[in-house]
Short mmCIF file of C-alpha atoms in Angstrom, two decimals:
data_model
loop_
_atom_site.label_atom_id
_atom_site.label_comp_id
_atom_site.label_asym_id
_atom_site.label_seq_id
_atom_site.Cartn_x
_atom_site.Cartn_y
_atom_site.Cartn_z
CA MET A 17 151.41 85.61 117.57
CA LEU A 18 153.46 82.87 115.88
CA LEU A 19 153.09 80.95 112.63
CA ILE A 20 154.83 77.68 111.85
CA LYS A 21 154.59 77.17 108.12
CA ASN A 22 155.47 74.44 105.63
CA GLY A 23 155.51 71.67 108.20
CA ASN A 24 155.01 67.97 107.55
CA LEU A 25 152.28 67.75 110.18
CA ILE A 26 151.48 64.79 112.40
CA THR A 27 148.78 66.24 114.62
CA MET A 28 147.32 63.14 116.37
CA ALA A 29 143.99 64.74 115.49
CA GLY A 30 143.28 63.61 111.92
CA ILE A 31 146.31 64.90 110.03
CA TYR A 32 149.13 62.44 109.41
CA GLU A 33 152.10 63.53 107.32
CA GLN A 34 150.36 66.31 105.43
CA PHE A 35 151.91 69.68 104.72
CA GLY A 36 150.34 72.59 106.52
CA ASP A 37 150.73 75.44 108.98
CA ILE A 38 150.07 76.06 112.67
CA LEU A 39 149.02 79.42 114.11
CA VAL A 40 149.76 80.07 117.78
CA GLU A 41 148.15 82.83 119.85
CA ASN A 42 148.72 83.50 123.55
CA GLY A 43 150.39 80.15 124.11
CA LYS A 44 147.56 78.16 122.54
CA ILE A 45 147.11 76.62 119.11
CA SER A 46 144.66 78.75 117.16
CA LYS A 47 144.54 77.17 113.70
CA VAL A 48 146.01 74.07 112.03
CA GLY A 49 146.30 73.24 108.36
CA ASP A 50 145.33 76.08 106.03
CA VAL A 51 145.52 79.09 108.34
CA GLY A 52 144.86 81.70 105.66
CA PRO A 53 146.72 85.02 105.32
CA VAL A 54 149.62 85.65 107.68
CA PRO A 55 148.51 88.16 110.32
CA GLU A 56 150.42 91.42 110.32
CA GLY A 57 153.38 91.44 112.71
CA CYS A 58 153.28 87.67 113.14
CA THR A 59 156.58 85.87 113.80
CA VAL A 60 157.05 83.10 111.25
CA ILE A 61 159.08 79.93 111.54
CA ASP A 62 159.54 78.06 108.27
CA ALA A 63 159.67 74.35 109.08
CA ALA A 64 160.88 73.77 105.51
CA GLY A 65 159.21 70.40 105.12
CA ARG A 66 160.38 69.00 108.42
CA THR A 67 158.20 66.74 110.56
CA VAL A 68 156.14 68.64 113.15
CA THR A 69 154.51 66.80 116.06
CA PRO A 70 152.99 67.57 119.42
CA GLY A 71 155.46 67.71 122.28
CA LEU A 72 156.15 64.23 123.59
CA ILE A 73 154.66 63.04 126.87
CA GLU A 74 156.23 60.76 129.47
CA GLY A 75 153.23 59.20 131.20
CA HIS A 76 155.00 57.56 134.13
CA CYS A 77 158.34 58.58 135.58
CA HIS A 78 160.04 59.76 138.75
CA ILE A 79 162.23 62.60 137.54
CA GLY A 80 162.39 65.51 139.93
CA LEU A 81 161.95 63.12 142.85
CA ASN A 82 164.65 60.63 141.92
CA GLY A 83 167.25 62.00 139.53
CA SER A 84 169.65 59.83 137.57
CA GLY A 85 173.30 59.67 138.54
CA GLY A 86 172.68 61.36 141.88
CA SER A 87 171.50 64.55 140.12
CA VAL A 88 168.87 65.14 142.82
CA GLU A 89 168.24 63.83 146.32
CA ASN A 90 166.15 60.66 146.31
CA ASP A 91 162.67 61.36 147.70
CA VAL A 92 160.75 58.84 145.65
CA ASN A 93 159.72 56.23 148.27
CA GLU A 94 158.62 56.93 151.85
CA ASN A 95 159.00 53.28 152.98
CA THR A 96 157.64 53.84 156.51
CA SER A 97 154.11 52.54 155.93
CA PRO A 98 152.55 50.52 153.09
CA ALA A 99 149.62 52.94 152.66
CA LEU A 100 150.24 56.70 152.58
CA PRO A 101 147.73 58.22 150.12
CA GLY A 102 148.13 61.69 151.64
CA LEU A 103 151.65 62.11 150.25
CA ARG A 104 152.08 64.41 147.25
CA GLY A 105 154.86 63.97 144.74
CA LEU A 106 154.81 67.71 144.12
CA ASP A 107 156.05 68.32 147.66
CA ALA A 108 159.31 66.49 146.87
CA LEU A 109 159.76 67.79 143.34
CA LYS A 110 163.05 69.49 142.47
CA PRO A 111 162.23 71.71 139.49
CA ASN A 112 165.93 72.14 138.69
CA ASP A 113 166.56 68.42 138.20
CA PRO A 114 168.85 68.27 135.11
CA ALA A 115 166.60 65.52 133.72
CA PHE A 116 164.01 68.18 132.82
CA ASP A 117 166.51 69.95 130.57
CA VAL A 118 167.48 66.64 128.98
CA ALA A 119 163.80 65.90 128.37
CA VAL A 120 163.25 69.23 126.59
CA ARG A 121 166.23 68.68 124.30
CA HIS A 122 164.74 65.37 123.25
CA GLY A 123 161.28 66.72 122.51
CA VAL A 124 159.58 65.72 125.79
CA THR A 125 157.43 68.66 126.87
CA THR A 126 155.23 67.05 129.56
CA VAL A 127 155.96 64.50 132.27
CA VAL A 128 153.71 62.77 134.78
CA THR A 129 155.96 62.09 137.74
CA GLY A 130 155.56 60.96 141.31
CA PRO A 131 156.19 58.40 144.03
CA GLY A 132 157.75 54.99 143.43
CA SER A 133 156.37 51.52 144.03
CA SER A 134 157.76 50.50 147.43
CA ASP A 135 154.46 51.40 149.07
CA ILE A 136 151.12 49.87 148.13
CA ILE A 137 149.63 53.36 148.13
CA GLY A 138 152.40 55.89 147.70
CA GLY A 139 150.71 59.24 147.11
CA THR A 140 149.83 61.44 144.17
CA PHE A 141 151.52 62.13 140.85
CA VAL A 142 151.92 65.59 139.33
CA ALA A 143 151.65 66.48 135.63
CA LEU A 144 153.89 69.32 134.55
CA LYS A 145 155.78 70.86 131.65
CA THR A 146 159.50 70.24 131.41
CA ALA A 147 160.29 73.98 131.11
CA GLY A 148 158.71 77.29 132.00
CA THR A 149 159.27 80.57 133.78
CA ASP A 150 158.56 79.09 137.22
CA LEU A 151 157.24 75.88 138.73
CA GLU A 152 153.69 77.17 139.15
CA SER A 153 153.42 78.03 135.46
CA ARG A 154 154.63 74.54 134.53
CA ILE A 155 152.06 72.57 136.49
CA ILE A 156 149.16 71.10 134.52
CA ALA A 157 147.68 69.30 137.54
CA SER A 158 149.28 69.21 140.97
CA GLU A 159 147.56 65.93 141.87
CA ILE A 160 146.55 64.12 138.70
CA SER A 161 146.40 60.55 140.05
CA ILE A 162 147.06 58.30 143.04
CA LYS A 163 149.88 55.75 142.77
CA MET A 164 149.30 52.18 143.91
CA ALA A 165 151.54 49.15 143.53
CA LEU A 166 151.26 45.38 143.55
CA GLY A 167 153.87 42.70 143.17
CA GLU A 168 157.45 42.37 144.20
CA ASN A 169 158.40 45.88 145.28
CA PRO A 170 156.10 46.47 148.28
CA LYS A 171 156.29 42.88 149.53
CA VAL A 172 160.10 42.83 149.40
CA ASN A 173 160.43 46.33 150.87
CA PHE A 174 158.34 45.51 153.93
CA GLY A 175 158.67 41.72 154.06
CA LYS A 176 162.44 41.81 154.46
CA ARG A 177 161.83 43.80 157.67
CA SER A 178 159.24 41.24 158.86
CA LYS A 179 156.44 43.72 158.28
CA ALA A 180 153.29 43.44 156.22
CA PRO A 181 153.02 42.96 153.32
CA LYS A 182 155.12 39.83 152.98
CA THR A 183 153.04 38.13 150.29
CA ARG A 184 150.96 39.10 147.27
CA MET A 185 147.87 38.15 149.29
CA MET A 186 148.65 40.85 151.81
CA ASN A 187 149.46 43.35 149.06
CA ALA A 188 145.92 42.92 147.76
CA ALA A 189 144.38 42.81 151.23
CA ILE A 190 145.96 46.13 152.27
CA MET A 191 144.88 47.78 149.02
CA ARG A 192 141.31 46.50 149.48
CA GLU A 193 141.22 47.48 153.16
CA GLN A 194 142.31 51.04 152.40
CA LEU A 195 139.81 51.39 149.55
CA PHE A 196 137.03 49.99 151.75
CA LYS A 197 137.88 52.48 154.52
CA ALA A 198 138.09 55.32 152.00
CA ARG A 199 134.69 54.45 150.54
CA GLU A 200 133.11 54.38 154.00
CA TYR A 201 134.83 57.67 154.83
CA TYR A 202 133.67 59.16 151.50
CA ASN A 203 130.04 58.23 152.16
CA ASN A 204 130.24 59.58 155.69
CA TYR A 205 131.89 62.79 154.47
CA LYS A 206 129.15 63.35 151.89
CA ALA A 207 126.48 62.85 154.53
CA ASN A 208 128.09 64.47 157.56
CA GLY A 209 131.14 66.42 156.39
CA GLN A 210 129.69 69.75 157.52
CA ASN A 211 128.99 68.53 161.03
CA SER A 212 131.34 69.63 163.78
CA ASP A 213 131.70 66.09 165.09
CA PHE A 214 132.87 64.68 161.72
CA SER A 215 136.20 62.89 162.27
CA TYR A 216 138.70 64.10 159.64
CA ASP A 217 141.36 61.65 158.46
CA PHE A 218 144.15 63.15 156.35
CA HIS A 219 145.08 60.06 154.35
CA LEU A 220 141.54 58.80 153.80
CA HIS A 221 140.49 62.28 152.73
CA SER A 222 143.08 62.08 149.98
CA LEU A 223 142.23 58.51 148.96
CA MET A 224 138.46 59.10 148.89
CA ARG A 225 138.93 61.17 145.74
CA VAL A 226 139.15 57.96 143.72
CA PHE A 227 135.39 57.68 144.31
CA ASP A 228 134.95 61.02 142.59
CA GLY A 229 136.89 59.75 139.58
CA MET A 230 140.54 60.53 140.37
CA ARG A 231 142.66 58.10 138.38
CA VAL A 232 144.59 55.33 140.08
CA LYS A 233 147.93 54.36 138.53
CA ILE A 234 148.52 50.73 139.51
CA HIS A 235 152.09 49.45 139.20
CA ALA A 236 151.91 45.79 138.09
CA HIS A 237 154.34 43.76 136.00
CA GLN A 238 153.35 40.12 136.41
CA ALA A 239 150.19 38.49 135.06
CA ASP A 240 148.74 37.63 138.48
CA ASP A 241 149.34 41.17 139.73
CA ILE A 242 147.72 42.67 136.63
CA GLN A 243 144.70 40.41 137.07
CA THR A 244 144.47 41.30 140.77
CA ALA A 245 144.62 44.99 139.87
CA ILE A 246 141.77 44.56 137.40
CA ARG A 247 139.76 42.58 139.95
CA ILE A 248 140.14 45.23 142.67
CA ALA A 249 139.51 48.10 140.25
CA ASN A 250 136.28 46.47 139.13
CA GLU A 251 135.21 45.77 142.72
CA PHE A 252 135.52 49.43 143.67
CA GLY A 253 134.62 51.02 140.31
CA LEU A 254 138.00 52.72 139.93
CA HIS A 255 139.15 54.90 137.05
CA TYR A 256 142.58 53.39 136.52
CA SER A 257 145.51 52.38 134.38
CA ILE A 258 147.93 49.48 134.66
CA ASP A 259 151.45 50.88 134.57
CA HIS A 260 154.32 48.70 133.27
CA CYS A 261 151.98 45.79 132.39
CA SER A 262 155.01 43.68 131.45
CA GLU A 263 152.97 40.49 130.95
CA GLY A 264 149.79 42.08 129.64
CA HIS A 265 150.60 40.87 126.13
CA LEU A 266 150.14 37.28 127.38
CA PHE A 267 146.37 37.83 127.81
CA PRO A 268 145.35 40.80 125.62
CA ASP A 269 141.74 39.62 125.25
CA GLU A 270 141.22 39.94 129.01
CA LEU A 271 142.64 43.47 128.95
CA ALA A 272 140.35 44.37 126.06
CA GLN A 273 137.26 42.85 127.71
CA ASN A 274 137.89 44.96 130.80
CA ASN A 275 138.65 48.13 128.80
CA VAL A 276 142.05 48.37 130.48
CA GLN A 277 144.25 51.33 129.64
CA CYS A 278 147.91 50.62 130.18
CA LEU A 279 151.30 52.28 130.05
CA ILE A 280 153.85 49.68 129.02
CA GLY A 281 157.57 49.74 129.68
CA PRO A 282 160.31 50.27 130.27
CA THR A 283 161.40 47.52 127.90
CA LEU A 284 164.83 48.81 127.01
CA GLY A 285 167.61 47.21 129.06
CA GLY A 286 167.93 43.92 130.86
CA LYS A 287 165.30 41.90 132.69
CA SER A 288 166.43 43.08 136.08
CA LYS A 289 163.99 41.07 138.21
CA PHE A 290 161.90 37.93 137.99
CA GLU A 291 158.58 39.63 137.37
CA THR A 292 159.93 41.32 134.20
CA ARG A 293 161.17 38.04 132.70
CA ASN A 294 158.54 38.11 129.94
CA LYS A 295 158.89 41.73 128.88
CA THR A 296 159.34 42.02 125.13
CA PHE A 297 159.38 44.62 122.38
CA GLU A 298 156.70 42.55 120.64
CA ALA A 299 154.19 43.45 123.37
CA ALA A 300 153.12 46.68 121.68
CA LYS A 301 152.12 45.08 118.38
CA ILE A 302 150.04 42.53 120.32
CA LEU A 303 148.22 45.25 122.27
CA GLU A 304 147.74 47.28 119.08
CA LYS A 305 146.16 44.28 117.33
CA ALA A 306 143.85 43.74 120.30
CA GLY A 307 142.60 47.33 120.11
CA ILE A 308 143.87 48.31 123.56
CA THR A 309 144.58 51.95 124.37
CA PHE A 310 148.17 52.07 125.58
CA GLY A 311 151.13 54.37 125.94
CA ILE A 312 154.84 53.66 126.23
CA ILE A 313 156.95 54.84 129.18
CA THR A 314 160.58 54.97 130.29
CA ASP A 315 159.93 55.04 134.05
CA ALA A 316 162.82 57.55 134.08
CA PRO A 317 165.33 57.49 135.59
CA VAL A 318 165.01 53.68 135.38
CA ILE A 319 165.56 54.21 131.66
CA PRO A 320 166.92 57.73 131.05
CA ILE A 321 164.28 59.93 129.50
CA GLU A 322 166.54 60.71 126.53
CA TYR A 323 166.04 57.09 125.39
CA GLN A 324 162.29 57.44 125.00
CA LEU A 325 162.47 57.55 121.20
CA LEU A 326 165.13 54.83 120.97
CA GLN A 327 162.81 52.55 122.91
CA LEU A 328 159.91 53.58 120.66
CA ALA A 329 161.91 52.76 117.52
CA LEU A 330 162.60 49.28 118.87
CA TYR A 331 158.87 48.67 119.33
CA VAL A 332 158.36 49.68 115.69
CA LYS A 333 161.20 47.39 114.63
CA ASN A 334 159.28 44.59 116.34
CA GLY A 335 155.98 45.18 114.59
CA LEU A 336 154.24 48.21 116.12
CA SER A 337 152.93 50.58 113.45
CA ARG A 338 154.70 53.92 113.14
CA GLN A 339 151.48 55.89 113.54
CA THR A 340 150.45 54.12 116.75
CA ALA A 341 154.00 54.40 118.09
CA LEU A 342 153.86 58.18 117.87
CA LYS A 343 150.42 58.18 119.49
CA CYS A 344 151.87 56.16 122.38
CA VAL A 345 154.11 59.06 123.42
CA THR A 346 151.63 61.83 122.63
CA ILE A 347 147.83 61.57 122.60
CA ASN A 348 147.55 58.07 124.09
CA SER A 349 149.75 58.95 127.04
CA ALA A 350 147.73 62.16 127.48
CA ILE A 351 144.44 60.24 127.49
CA ILE A 352 145.74 57.63 129.94
CA THR A 353 146.88 60.35 132.36
CA ASP A 354 143.78 62.57 131.92
CA ILE A 355 145.61 65.59 130.52
CA ASP A 356 144.41 65.28 126.91
CA SER A 357 142.30 68.43 127.18
CA ARG A 358 145.58 70.37 127.33
CA VAL A 359 148.29 68.37 125.54
CA GLY A 360 148.95 65.39 123.29
CA SER A 361 147.75 66.69 119.94
CA LEU A 362 148.00 69.70 117.65
CA GLU A 363 144.51 71.16 117.49
CA PRO A 364 142.84 74.47 118.25
CA GLY A 365 142.51 75.32 121.92
CA LYS A 366 145.33 73.09 123.13
CA ASP A 367 148.64 74.21 124.59
CA ALA A 368 151.17 75.12 121.91
CA ASP A 369 153.64 72.36 122.82
CA ILE A 370 155.22 71.67 119.46
CA VAL A 371 158.36 69.96 118.17
CA ILE A 372 159.96 70.65 114.80
CA TRP A 373 162.24 67.69 114.10
CA ASP A 374 165.51 68.25 112.24
CA VAL A 375 165.68 64.48 111.80
CA ASP A 376 162.57 62.29 111.93
CA PRO A 377 161.81 61.25 115.54
CA LEU A 378 161.84 57.52 114.76
CA ASP A 379 165.05 57.69 112.78
CA THR A 380 167.98 56.23 114.70
CA MET A 381 169.52 59.71 114.49
CA GLY A 382 166.26 61.45 115.45
CA GLN A 383 166.87 65.04 116.54
CA ALA A 384 164.61 67.79 117.83
CA GLY A 385 165.42 71.10 116.16
CA ILE A 386 162.99 73.45 117.90
CA VAL A 387 160.93 72.59 120.98
CA MET A 388 158.10 74.91 122.03
CA ILE A 389 156.23 74.85 125.30
CA ASP A 390 153.16 77.08 125.62
CA GLY A 391 154.17 78.81 122.40
CA GLN A 392 157.63 79.76 123.66
CA ILE A 393 160.86 78.28 122.35
CA ALA A 394 162.25 76.12 125.16
CA TYR A 395 165.05 74.59 123.11
CA GLU A 396 166.71 75.32 119.78
CA ARG A 397 169.67 73.56 118.26
CA LYS A 398 172.84 75.61 118.13
CA ALA A 399 173.59 77.86 115.16
CA GLY A 400 174.95 75.87 112.25
CA GLU A 401 173.20 72.67 113.33
CA SER A 402 169.77 73.56 112.02
CA ASN A 403 168.56 75.34 108.89
CA VAL A 404 165.12 76.27 110.23
CA ASP A 405 164.53 79.77 108.93
CA TYR A 406 163.20 82.61 111.10
CA GLN A 407 161.72 85.74 109.61
CA LYS A 408 159.62 88.64 110.79
CA LEU A 409 156.75 89.82 108.63
#
């Protein structure tokens, strides 16, 4: 049993910058706020007035499959067919990718990682903790969503080899065709799946899960691709998010009318290709004003995961409210990746993924002092660099 006391709590569940305590039992949060008498034998950490938040969440990245600086072998894009929904990001994951350790030291306790965007349907993403005793214990969901992509990446990847898709029209047509086949397969499976003559298809069997509510993460930067994604999602009744959404701020009312959830970014760095020409740090304040549920992503290693908070601070500098900014890398990202029953906020019953910040996270010198995952200390600043007090009662 563990008690964090005297914290300046930002829980993402109704408490914003109020002093209080957090009681942790068996890796879960038990009580928040006024926890009453300290249980006998409880380990106590005195936060001493420091800011305490949920562990940060990276809602869209590729770490473990595609490490930065050659840190792991690149297994992020299959590139042999435009539609491969049976692939699983987990099967290419390197749990010892150094990026996980970097993430922990910067307060990121959960990542949603998986295939890239060279294929129109690239396979499934995995949600997992950035530290733990073994890979199995770290996994929140082995297949949390199916990755799809529109726009430049798939058409350039295949078009330059004179293969389909070569245009945005074919991007959309292949996505529709696969969804149509998966829906027909789904209906047939429900009616005849127990029959010996049922014809099993590995990839369609994976894709059909979108008709049982599995989320689709649709990579789309440009306005026309975002609108096509919305159109197709509505046609097939998909549970989805638009990831990157670099031009979504140009038509926020349309996003709001369609109840679009989006993960925006990365915005840090140059405009590396034509379809990101309108990306801006002012996008977040526009989406916030429109009432859109959105998170903010690094797409690591596109932007190294250690720059998550630097990027967040720049959104705040350009008009995003501080409170919403913190939600964008905690509870909002959890909601948009369907893991909010486990992580994203500090409230009873949720995983004890907690960060005690030595320096405020949105300060330019923001520094995590203690990072806990499932109630265990995964990172602690070196002796002499932190004055967080431990005591045993």
